[in-house]
CSV table of C-alpha atoms and ligand atoms in Angstrom, one decimal:
chain,number,residue,atom,x,y,z
A,1,UNK,CA,133.7,54.9,123.0
A,2,UNK,CA,134.1,57.2,120.1
A,3,UNK,CA,132.5,60.7,120.0
A,4,UNK,CA,132.2,60.3,116.2
A,5,UNK,CA,130.2,57.3,115.4
A,6,UNK,CA,127.4,59.4,114.0
A,7,UNK,CA,127.3,58.5,110.2
A,8,UNK,CA,126.7,62.1,109.1
A,9,UNK,CA,129.9,62.9,110.8
A,10,UNK,CA,131.8,60.3,108.8
A,11,UNK,CA,135.1,61.2,107.1
A,12,UNK,CA,135.7,59.3,103.8
A,13,UNK,CA,139.1,57.9,103.0
A,14,UNK,CA,138.8,59.8,99.7
A,15,UNK,CA,136.3,62.5,98.6
A,16,UNK,CA,136.0,62.4,94.8
A,17,UNK,CA,132.7,64.3,94.6
A,18,UNK,CA,133.7,67.7,96.0
A,19,UNK,CA,136.6,68.5,93.5
A,20,UNK,CA,134.3,67.5,90.6
A,21,UNK,CA,131.4,69.7,91.8
A,22,UNK,CA,133.9,72.6,92.3
A,23,UNK,CA,134.8,72.3,88.6
A,24,UNK,CA,131.4,71.2,87.3
A,25,UNK,CA,131.0,74.0,84.8
A,26,UNK,CA,134.5,73.6,83.4
A,27,UNK,CA,134.2,69.9,83.1
A,28,UNK,CA,130.7,69.8,81.6
A,29,UNK,CA,132.1,72.4,79.1
A,30,UNK,CA,134.6,69.7,78.0
A,31,UNK,CA,131.8,67.2,77.4
A,32,UNK,CA,129.8,69.8,75.4
A,33,UNK,CA,132.9,70.6,73.2
A,34,UNK,CA,133.4,66.9,72.4
A,35,UNK,CA,129.7,66.4,71.6
A,36,UNK,CA,129.6,69.5,69.4
A,37,UNK,CA,132.7,68.4,67.4
A,38,UNK,CA,132.3,64.6,67.7
A,39,UNK,CA,136.0,64.7,68.3
A,40,UNK,CA,136.1,61.6,70.5
A,41,UNK,CA,139.4,59.9,69.6
A,42,UNK,CA,142.7,61.8,69.1
A,43,UNK,CA,142.6,65.4,67.9
A,44,UNK,CA,143.4,68.7,69.6
A,45,UNK,CA,142.0,67.8,73.0
A,46,UNK,CA,144.5,64.9,73.3
A,47,UNK,CA,147.4,66.8,71.8
A,48,UNK,CA,146.8,69.9,74.0
A,49,UNK,CA,146.7,67.8,77.1
A,50,UNK,CA,149.9,65.9,76.1
A,51,UNK,CA,151.7,69.2,75.6
A,52,UNK,CA,150.5,70.6,78.9
A,53,UNK,CA,151.3,67.4,80.9
A,54,UNK,CA,154.8,67.2,79.4
A,55,UNK,CA,155.4,70.9,80.4
A,56,UNK,CA,154.1,70.0,83.9
A,57,UNK,CA,156.6,67.1,84.2
A,58,UNK,CA,159.4,69.1,82.6
A,59,UNK,CA,159.8,66.5,79.8
A,60,UNK,CA,160.0,66.9,76.0
A,61,UNK,CA,157.1,64.5,75.4
A,62,UNK,CA,154.0,63.0,77.0
A,63,UNK,CA,152.0,60.4,75.2
A,64,UNK,CA,148.5,59.9,76.5
A,65,UNK,CA,147.3,56.3,76.7
A,66,UNK,CA,144.3,54.4,78.1
A,67,UNK,CA,145.7,53.5,81.6
A,68,UNK,CA,148.7,53.6,83.8
A,69,UNK,CA,149.2,49.9,83.2
A,70,UNK,CA,149.3,50.4,79.4
A,71,UNK,CA,151.7,53.4,80.0
A,72,UNK,CA,154.1,51.2,81.9
A,73,UNK,CA,153.8,48.3,79.5
A,74,UNK,CA,154.4,50.5,76.4
A,75,UNK,CA,157.4,52.2,78.2
A,76,UNK,CA,159.0,48.9,79.0
A,77,UNK,CA,158.4,47.6,75.4
A,78,UNK,CA,160.0,50.7,73.8
A,79,UNK,CA,163.0,51.0,76.2
A,80,UNK,CA,165.0,48.1,74.9
A,81,UNK,CA,163.7,45.3,77.1
A,82,UNK,CA,163.5,42.1,75.1
A,83,UNK,CA,161.1,39.2,75.6
A,84,UNK,CA,162.4,37.0,78.4
A,85,UNK,CA,164.6,39.7,80.0
A,86,UNK,CA,164.5,40.3,83.7
A,87,UNK,CA,163.1,43.7,84.9
A,88,UNK,CA,163.8,44.5,88.5
A,89,UNK,CA,161.2,46.1,90.7
A,90,UNK,CA,159.9,46.1,94.3
A,91,UNK,CA,157.4,43.7,95.9
A,92,UNK,CA,155.7,46.5,97.8
A,93,UNK,CA,153.6,48.1,95.0
A,94,UNK,CA,150.3,47.6,93.2
A,95,UNK,CA,150.3,44.5,91.0
A,96,UNK,CA,150.0,46.7,87.8
A,97,UNK,CA,153.7,47.3,88.1
A,98,UNK,CA,154.6,43.6,87.6
A,99,UNK,CA,151.6,43.0,85.3
A,100,UNK,CA,153.1,45.6,82.9
A,101,UNK,CA,156.5,43.9,83.1
A,102,UNK,CA,155.0,40.4,82.3
A,103,UNK,CA,152.7,41.7,79.6
A,104,UNK,CA,155.7,43.3,77.9
A,105,UNK,CA,157.1,39.8,77.7
A,106,UNK,CA,159.7,40.2,80.5
A,107,UNK,CA,160.0,38.6,83.9
A,108,UNK,CA,159.8,40.5,87.2
A,109,UNK,CA,162.4,40.0,89.9
A,110,UNK,CA,162.3,41.8,93.2
A,111,UNK,CA,164.6,43.7,95.4
A,112,UNK,CA,163.5,44.8,98.9
A,113,UNK,CA,162.3,48.2,100.0
A,114,UNK,CA,163.8,50.8,102.3
A,115,UNK,CA,162.3,50.6,105.8
A,116,UNK,CA,161.8,54.3,106.1
A,117,UNK,CA,160.7,55.5,102.6
A,118,UNK,CA,159.0,52.2,101.6
A,119,UNK,CA,160.6,52.7,98.1
A,120,UNK,CA,163.3,50.6,96.4
A,121,UNK,CA,166.2,50.1,98.7
A,122,UNK,CA,169.4,51.2,97.0
A,123,UNK,CA,171.4,48.8,99.2
A,124,UNK,CA,169.2,45.9,98.2
A,125,UNK,CA,169.5,46.8,94.6
A,126,UNK,CA,173.3,47.0,94.9
A,127,UNK,CA,173.4,43.6,96.7
A,128,UNK,CA,171.3,42.1,94.0
A,129,UNK,CA,173.5,43.4,91.3
A,130,UNK,CA,176.7,42.4,93.1
A,131,UNK,CA,175.7,39.0,94.5
A,132,UNK,CA,172.8,37.7,92.6
A,133,UNK,CA,174.0,38.3,89.0
A,134,UNK,CA,177.0,37.2,86.9
A,135,UNK,CA,178.3,38.2,83.5
A,136,UNK,CA,178.1,35.8,80.6
A,137,UNK,CA,180.7,35.4,77.9
A,138,UNK,CA,179.5,38.5,76.0
A,139,UNK,CA,179.5,40.6,79.2
A,140,UNK,CA,175.7,40.5,79.6
A,141,UNK,CA,174.3,40.8,83.2
A,142,UNK,CA,172.6,37.5,84.0
A,143,UNK,CA,170.3,36.8,86.9
A,144,UNK,CA,171.5,33.8,88.9
A,145,UNK,CA,168.0,32.9,90.1
A,146,UNK,CA,166.5,32.7,86.6
A,147,UNK,CA,169.5,32.6,84.2
A,148,UNK,CA,167.9,35.4,82.2
A,149,UNK,CA,169.5,38.7,81.1
A,150,UNK,CA,168.7,41.6,83.5
A,151,UNK,CA,168.1,44.7,81.4
A,152,UNK,CA,165.9,47.2,83.2
A,153,UNK,CA,164.8,48.5,86.6
A,154,UNK,CA,161.5,50.0,87.5
A,155,UNK,CA,161.6,52.1,90.7
A,156,UNK,CA,158.1,52.9,91.9
A,157,UNK,CA,157.5,56.3,93.4
A,158,UNK,CA,155.1,55.0,96.0
A,159,UNK,CA,152.5,57.1,97.9
A,160,UNK,CA,153.7,60.2,96.0
A,161,UNK,CA,157.3,60.2,97.0
A,162,UNK,CA,160.2,59.6,94.6
A,163,UNK,CA,162.7,56.8,95.0
A,164,UNK,CA,166.3,57.7,95.6
A,165,UNK,CA,166.9,58.3,91.9
A,166,UNK,CA,170.5,59.6,91.7
A,167,UNK,CA,171.7,56.4,93.4
A,168,UNK,CA,169.4,54.1,91.4
A,169,UNK,CA,170.4,55.8,88.1
A,170,UNK,CA,174.1,55.6,88.9
A,171,UNK,CA,173.9,51.8,89.7
A,172,UNK,CA,171.8,51.3,86.6
A,173,UNK,CA,174.3,53.0,84.4
A,174,UNK,CA,177.2,51.1,86.1
A,175,UNK,CA,175.4,47.8,85.2
A,176,UNK,CA,174.0,48.9,81.8
A,177,UNK,CA,170.3,48.9,82.9
A,178,UNK,CA,167.5,51.1,81.6
A,179,UNK,CA,165.5,52.9,84.2
A,180,UNK,CA,161.8,53.2,83.7
A,181,UNK,CA,159.9,55.1,86.5
A,182,UNK,CA,156.6,53.9,87.8
A,183,UNK,CA,155.3,57.4,88.6
A,184,UNK,CA,151.6,56.3,88.6
A,185,UNK,CA,151.2,57.7,92.2
A,186,UNK,CA,153.6,60.7,91.9
A,187,UNK,CA,152.3,63.5,89.7
A,188,UNK,CA,154.3,66.5,90.5
A,189,UNK,CA,156.6,64.9,93.1
A,190,UNK,CA,160.2,66.2,93.1
A,191,UNK,CA,163.6,64.9,93.9
A,192,UNK,CA,166.7,67.0,94.6
A,193,UNK,CA,169.4,65.5,92.3
A,194,UNK,CA,172.9,66.1,93.5
A,195,UNK,CA,174.1,65.1,90.1
A,196,UNK,CA,172.2,67.9,88.4
A,197,UNK,CA,172.2,70.1,91.4
A,198,UNK,CA,168.4,70.9,91.0
A,199,UNK,CA,165.0,69.7,91.9
A,200,UNK,CA,163.7,67.2,89.2
A,201,UNK,CA,160.1,66.2,88.6
A,202,UNK,CA,158.8,62.6,88.7
A,203,UNK,CA,158.8,61.3,85.2
A,204,UNK,CA,161.8,63.3,84.0
A,205,UNK,CA,164.7,61.2,85.2
A,206,UNK,CA,164.4,57.7,83.7
A,207,UNK,CA,164.4,56.8,80.0
A,208,UNK,CA,160.6,56.9,80.3
A,209,UNK,CA,158.0,57.0,83.0
A,210,UNK,CA,154.4,55.9,83.4
A,211,UNK,CA,151.6,57.9,85.0
A,212,UNK,CA,148.1,56.7,85.9
A,213,UNK,CA,145.1,59.0,85.9
A,214,UNK,CA,142.8,56.5,87.6
A,215,UNK,CA,140.1,58.7,89.3
A,216,UNK,CA,141.6,58.6,92.8
A,217,UNK,CA,145.1,59.7,91.7
A,218,UNK,CA,146.4,63.2,92.4
A,219,UNK,CA,145.5,63.9,88.8
A,220,UNK,CA,142.5,61.7,88.0
A,221,UNK,CA,140.4,61.3,85.0
A,222,UNK,CA,136.6,60.6,85.1
A,223,UNK,CA,137.4,57.0,84.0
A,224,UNK,CA,140.6,55.2,82.9
A,225,UNK,CA,143.6,57.1,81.6
A,226,UNK,CA,147.4,57.2,81.7
A,227,UNK,CA,150.5,58.7,80.0
A,228,UNK,CA,154.1,58.0,79.3
A,229,UNK,CA,156.6,60.8,79.7
A,230,UNK,CA,160.0,60.8,78.0
A,231,UNK,CA,162.7,63.1,76.7
A,232,UNK,CA,163.5,60.7,73.8
A,233,UNK,CA,161.7,61.4,70.5
A,234,UNK,CA,162.3,57.9,69.3
A,235,UNK,CA,160.6,56.3,72.4
A,236,UNK,CA,157.7,58.8,72.0
A,237,UNK,CA,157.2,57.8,68.4
A,238,UNK,CA,157.2,54.1,69.1
A,239,UNK,CA,154.7,54.6,71.9
A,240,UNK,CA,152.4,56.6,69.6
A,241,UNK,CA,152.5,53.6,67.2
A,242,UNK,CA,152.0,50.9,69.9
A,243,UNK,CA,148.9,52.7,71.4
A,244,UNK,CA,147.3,52.9,67.9
A,245,UNK,CA,147.5,49.3,66.5
A,246,UNK,CA,151.1,49.8,65.4
A,247,UNK,CA,150.2,52.2,62.7
A,248,UNK,CA,152.3,55.3,61.7
A,249,UNK,CA,149.7,56.2,59.1
A,250,UNK,CA,146.1,55.0,58.7
A,251,UNK,CA,146.2,51.3,57.8
A,252,UNK,CA,150.0,51.2,57.5
A,253,UNK,CA,151.0,48.9,60.4
A,254,UNK,CA,154.7,48.6,61.0
A,255,UNK,CA,154.2,46.3,64.0
A,256,UNK,CA,151.3,44.8,65.8
A,257,UNK,CA,150.1,47.2,68.5
A,258,UNK,CA,147.3,47.7,70.8
A,259,UNK,CA,144.1,49.7,71.3
A,260,UNK,CA,145.7,51.9,73.9
A,261,UNK,CA,144.6,55.4,73.0
A,262,UNK,CA,143.2,57.9,75.5
A,263,UNK,CA,139.8,59.2,74.4
A,264,UNK,CA,139.5,62.9,73.8
A,265,UNK,CA,136.9,63.6,76.6
A,266,UNK,CA,139.2,62.2,79.2
A,267,UNK,CA,142.1,64.2,77.8
A,268,UNK,CA,139.9,67.4,78.0
A,269,UNK,CA,138.8,66.7,81.5
A,270,UNK,CA,142.5,66.0,82.6
A,271,UNK,CA,143.6,69.2,80.9
A,272,UNK,CA,141.0,71.2,82.9
A,273,UNK,CA,142.0,69.5,86.1
A,274,UNK,CA,145.8,69.8,85.4
A,275,UNK,CA,145.5,73.6,86.0
A,276,UNK,CA,144.6,72.8,89.6
A,277,UNK,CA,147.1,70.1,90.3
A,278,UNK,CA,150.0,72.2,91.8
A,279,UNK,CA,147.5,73.8,94.2
A,280,UNK,CA,146.0,70.4,95.1
A,281,UNK,CA,149.5,69.0,95.7
A,282,UNK,CA,150.3,71.9,98.0
A,283,UNK,CA,147.1,71.2,99.9
A,284,UNK,CA,148.1,67.6,100.3
A,285,UNK,CA,151.5,68.6,101.6
A,286,UNK,CA,149.9,70.9,104.1
A,287,UNK,CA,147.5,68.2,105.2
A,288,UNK,CA,150.5,65.8,105.7
A,289,UNK,CA,152.3,68.4,107.8
A,290,UNK,CA,149.2,68.9,109.9
A,291,UNK,CA,148.9,65.1,110.5
A,292,UNK,CA,152.6,65.0,111.4
A,293,UNK,CA,152.0,67.8,113.9
A,294,UNK,CA,148.9,66.2,115.4
A,295,UNK,CA,150.3,62.6,115.6
A,296,UNK,CA,154.0,63.3,116.0
A,297,UNK,CA,154.2,62.8,119.8
A,298,UNK,CA,152.8,59.3,119.8
A,299,UNK,CA,155.7,56.9,119.9
A,300,UNK,CA,153.6,53.8,119.0
A,301,UNK,CA,153.0,55.2,115.5
A,302,UNK,CA,155.5,55.5,112.7
A,303,UNK,CA,154.7,58.5,110.5
A,304,UNK,CA,155.8,59.0,106.8
A,305,UNK,CA,159.4,59.8,106.4
A,306,UNK,CA,160.4,62.5,103.8
A,307,UNK,CA,164.1,62.8,103.2
A,308,UNK,CA,165.6,66.2,102.6
A,309,UNK,CA,166.0,65.3,98.9
A,310,UNK,CA,162.3,64.6,98.5
A,311,UNK,CA,159.3,66.9,97.9
A,312,UNK,CA,156.5,64.3,98.2
A,313,UNK,CA,152.9,64.9,96.9
A,314,UNK,CA,151.2,62.6,99.4
A,315,UNK,CA,149.0,60.6,97.1
A,316,UNK,CA,148.6,58.6,100.3
A,317,UNK,CA,149.4,59.4,104.0
A,318,UNK,CA,150.5,56.1,105.4
A,319,UNK,CA,151.3,55.4,109.1
A,320,UNK,CA,152.4,52.2,110.8
A,321,UNK,CA,151.2,50.6,113.9
A,322,UNK,CA,151.6,47.1,115.4
A,323,UNK,CA,147.8,46.7,115.8
A,324,UNK,CA,146.6,47.7,112.4
A,325,UNK,CA,143.4,45.6,112.5
A,326,UNK,CA,142.5,47.2,115.9
A,327,UNK,CA,143.2,50.7,114.7
A,328,UNK,CA,141.2,50.2,111.5
A,329,UNK,CA,138.3,48.7,113.3
A,330,UNK,CA,138.3,51.6,115.8
A,331,UNK,CA,138.4,54.2,113.0
A,332,UNK,CA,135.7,52.4,111.1
A,333,UNK,CA,133.4,52.5,114.1
A,334,UNK,CA,134.1,56.2,114.4
A,335,UNK,CA,133.0,56.6,110.7
A,336,UNK,CA,136.6,57.3,109.4
A,337,UNK,CA,137.6,55.6,106.2
A,338,UNK,CA,141.1,53.9,105.9
A,339,UNK,CA,142.9,51.7,103.4
A,340,UNK,CA,145.9,49.4,103.2
A,341,UNK,CA,148.3,50.0,100.3
A,342,UNK,CA,149.1,47.1,100.0
A,343,UNK,CA,148.4,44.2,102.4
A,344,UNK,CA,150.2,41.4,100.6
A,345,UNK,CA,153.6,41.9,99.0
A,346,UNK,CA,153.8,40.7,95.4
A,347,UNK,CA,156.3,37.9,96.1
A,348,UNK,CA,153.7,36.4,98.4
A,349,UNK,CA,150.8,36.6,95.9
A,350,UNK,CA,149.5,33.4,94.3
A,351,UNK,CA,149.9,35.0,90.9
A,352,UNK,CA,153.6,34.9,91.3
A,353,UNK,CA,154.0,31.5,92.9
A,354,UNK,CA,155.9,30.4,89.7
A,355,UNK,CA,158.6,32.9,90.6
A,356,UNK,CA,159.5,30.6,93.5
A,357,UNK,CA,160.2,33.3,96.1
A,358,UNK,CA,160.0,32.4,99.8
A,359,UNK,CA,158.0,34.5,102.3
A,360,UNK,CA,161.3,35.5,104.0
A,361,UNK,CA,162.9,36.8,100.9
A,362,UNK,CA,161.9,40.5,101.4
A,363,UNK,CA,161.7,40.9,105.1
A,364,UNK,CA,161.2,44.7,105.0
A,365,UNK,CA,158.3,44.6,102.5
A,366,UNK,CA,156.7,41.8,104.5
A,367,UNK,CA,156.9,43.6,107.8
A,368,UNK,CA,155.7,46.9,106.4
A,369,UNK,CA,152.8,45.3,104.6
A,370,UNK,CA,151.5,44.0,108.0
A,371,UNK,CA,151.7,47.4,109.7
A,372,UNK,CA,150.7,50.1,107.3
A,373,UNK,CA,147.4,51.9,107.2
A,374,UNK,CA,146.4,54.8,105.0
A,375,UNK,CA,144.5,57.7,106.7
A,376,UNK,CA,142.1,60.0,104.8
A,377,UNK,CA,144.1,62.2,102.5
A,378,UNK,CA,142.7,64.5,99.8
A,379,UNK,CA,143.1,68.2,99.1
A,380,UNK,CA,139.7,69.2,100.4
A,381,UNK,CA,140.2,67.4,103.8
A,382,UNK,CA,139.5,70.1,106.4
A,383,UNK,CA,141.6,70.9,109.5
A,384,UNK,CA,138.6,69.9,111.7
A,385,UNK,CA,138.3,66.6,109.9
A,386,UNK,CA,142.0,66.0,110.4
A,387,UNK,CA,141.7,66.8,114.1
A,388,UNK,CA,138.9,64.2,114.5
A,389,UNK,CA,141.0,61.6,112.7
A,390,UNK,CA,144.0,62.4,114.9
A,391,UNK,CA,141.9,62.3,118.1
A,392,UNK,CA,140.6,58.9,117.2
A,393,UNK,CA,144.0,57.5,116.2
A,394,UNK,CA,145.5,58.8,119.5
A,395,UNK,CA,142.6,57.6,121.5
A,396,UNK,CA,143.1,54.1,120.1
A,397,UNK,CA,146.9,54.3,120.5
A,398,UNK,CA,146.6,55.2,124.2
A,399,UNK,CA,144.1,52.4,125.0
A,400,UNK,CA,146.3,50.0,123.1
A,401,UNK,CA,149.4,51.1,125.1
A,402,UNK,CA,147.5,50.9,128.4
A,403,UNK,CA,146.5,47.3,127.5
A,404,UNK,CA,150.1,46.5,126.6
A,405,UNK,CA,151.3,47.8,130.0
A,406,UNK,CA,148.7,45.7,131.8
A,407,UNK,CA,149.5,42.5,129.9
A,408,UNK,CA,153.2,43.1,130.4
A,409,UNK,CA,152.5,43.4,134.1
A,410,UNK,CA,150.6,40.2,134.1
A,411,UNK,CA,153.5,38.4,132.5
A,412,UNK,CA,155.9,39.9,134.9
A,413,UNK,CA,154.0,39.0,138.1
A,414,UNK,CA,154.0,35.2,137.6
A,415,UNK,CA,157.6,35.4,136.4
A,416,UNK,CA,158.6,37.1,139.7
A,417,UNK,CA,156.6,34.6,141.7
A,418,UNK,CA,158.7,31.7,140.4
A,419,UNK,CA,162.0,33.4,141.4
B,1,PLP,C1,152.1,52.1,91.4
B,1,PLP,C2,151.1,51.9,90.3
B,1,PLP,N1,151.5,51.4,89.2
B,1,PLP,C3,150.7,51.2,88.1
B,1,PLP,C4,149.3,51.5,88.3
B,1,PLP,C5,148.4,51.2,87.1
B,1,PLP,O1,147.6,52.3,86.8
B,1,PLP,P1,146.2,52.1,86.1
B,1,PLP,O2,145.2,51.7,87.2
B,1,PLP,O3,145.8,53.4,85.6
B,1,PLP,O4,146.3,51.1,85.0
B,1,PLP,C6,148.9,52.0,89.5
B,1,PLP,C7,147.4,52.4,89.6
B,1,PLP,O5,146.8,52.1,90.6
B,1,PLP,C8,149.8,52.2,90.6
B,1,PLP,O6,149.4,52.7,91.7
């Protein structure tokens, strides 16, 4: 029985109220500024935020848009992907990754994930390129499963940790693919590039990258918001056009675009919060280290794996257990919030039935989706709260392993009797 099933003692999966109360004055100042100037769309608040976010990501440009999904769609549309092309990604991600690919007119195909980092497996990508593609007469890379040209790859920096970008970039360049980063969960994450011999920020390595500022993200708006980062002035200009009905100048439409602008209030709020992001990311890393320390001795749990080349920002702290439902129910009774990111891999979703994948096609993604559970993770999580979470996780894990020993003994005894 839990010591913590008192509701007032509950620990949320995510606390979005405290950080906003801490910054209340600053944030309401942004609203006031917008009200007093009626600068709701575009203008200095958007431009100032774009400049600051580009500096944060170490890129030449950042283009603010209305969501992470729009950011990824616009990035794909402006990076040379043609309608009908195949864009490679992973099945273990939020559906927005593949929605953006489809909405850009391309077709998603999947490669499996790495069993330790849960990001794109470089081996699976290499196998796909070597064994599931051919070259047509003009040397174009063609997918054998769909007969379509393969032109881009979208690694997803899931849970705040970057994919193995040097190797992905090098395979992409060998096969002539454009790399577009889905950095929607990775604001401030870093990767040590052996190629450049330095740490590089999420969003600065591909041709372009997409960020989401959905409220629960490491940098979250008070509504919907997103941004594309790029070092390429031409891509930046095209995205500015696409987000604003395809116009370069008022009522001069070079192409059909979208209403994909970020409003000025959200930009102002994001700019105010951006000043705290590095500190919040450090706090998340500290919380992750504390969870690792508290839970590390339990061999029934698999904790997050951070390779030496990664500096993750723990958008989520995800562990694995073979009795996920039992653990979640135990934590729920103890008043502790949890989540699953994500329970059904995309190749198994009804929305992608037409892609004709089999359940067994991506065994790692399938196994991991059945075992993962996300524990409470946010910068303001206290050490006491973490201790309580860990106590309950360990209490459950030890009961579960006692039950396992008992049931194994029950299997063994009749087996021995038959000898
Ligand atoms: C990996 C990933 N890609 C794309 C998105 C889409 O972002 P948004 O919700 O801002 O459209 C999200 C947001 O949840 C995400 O987690």
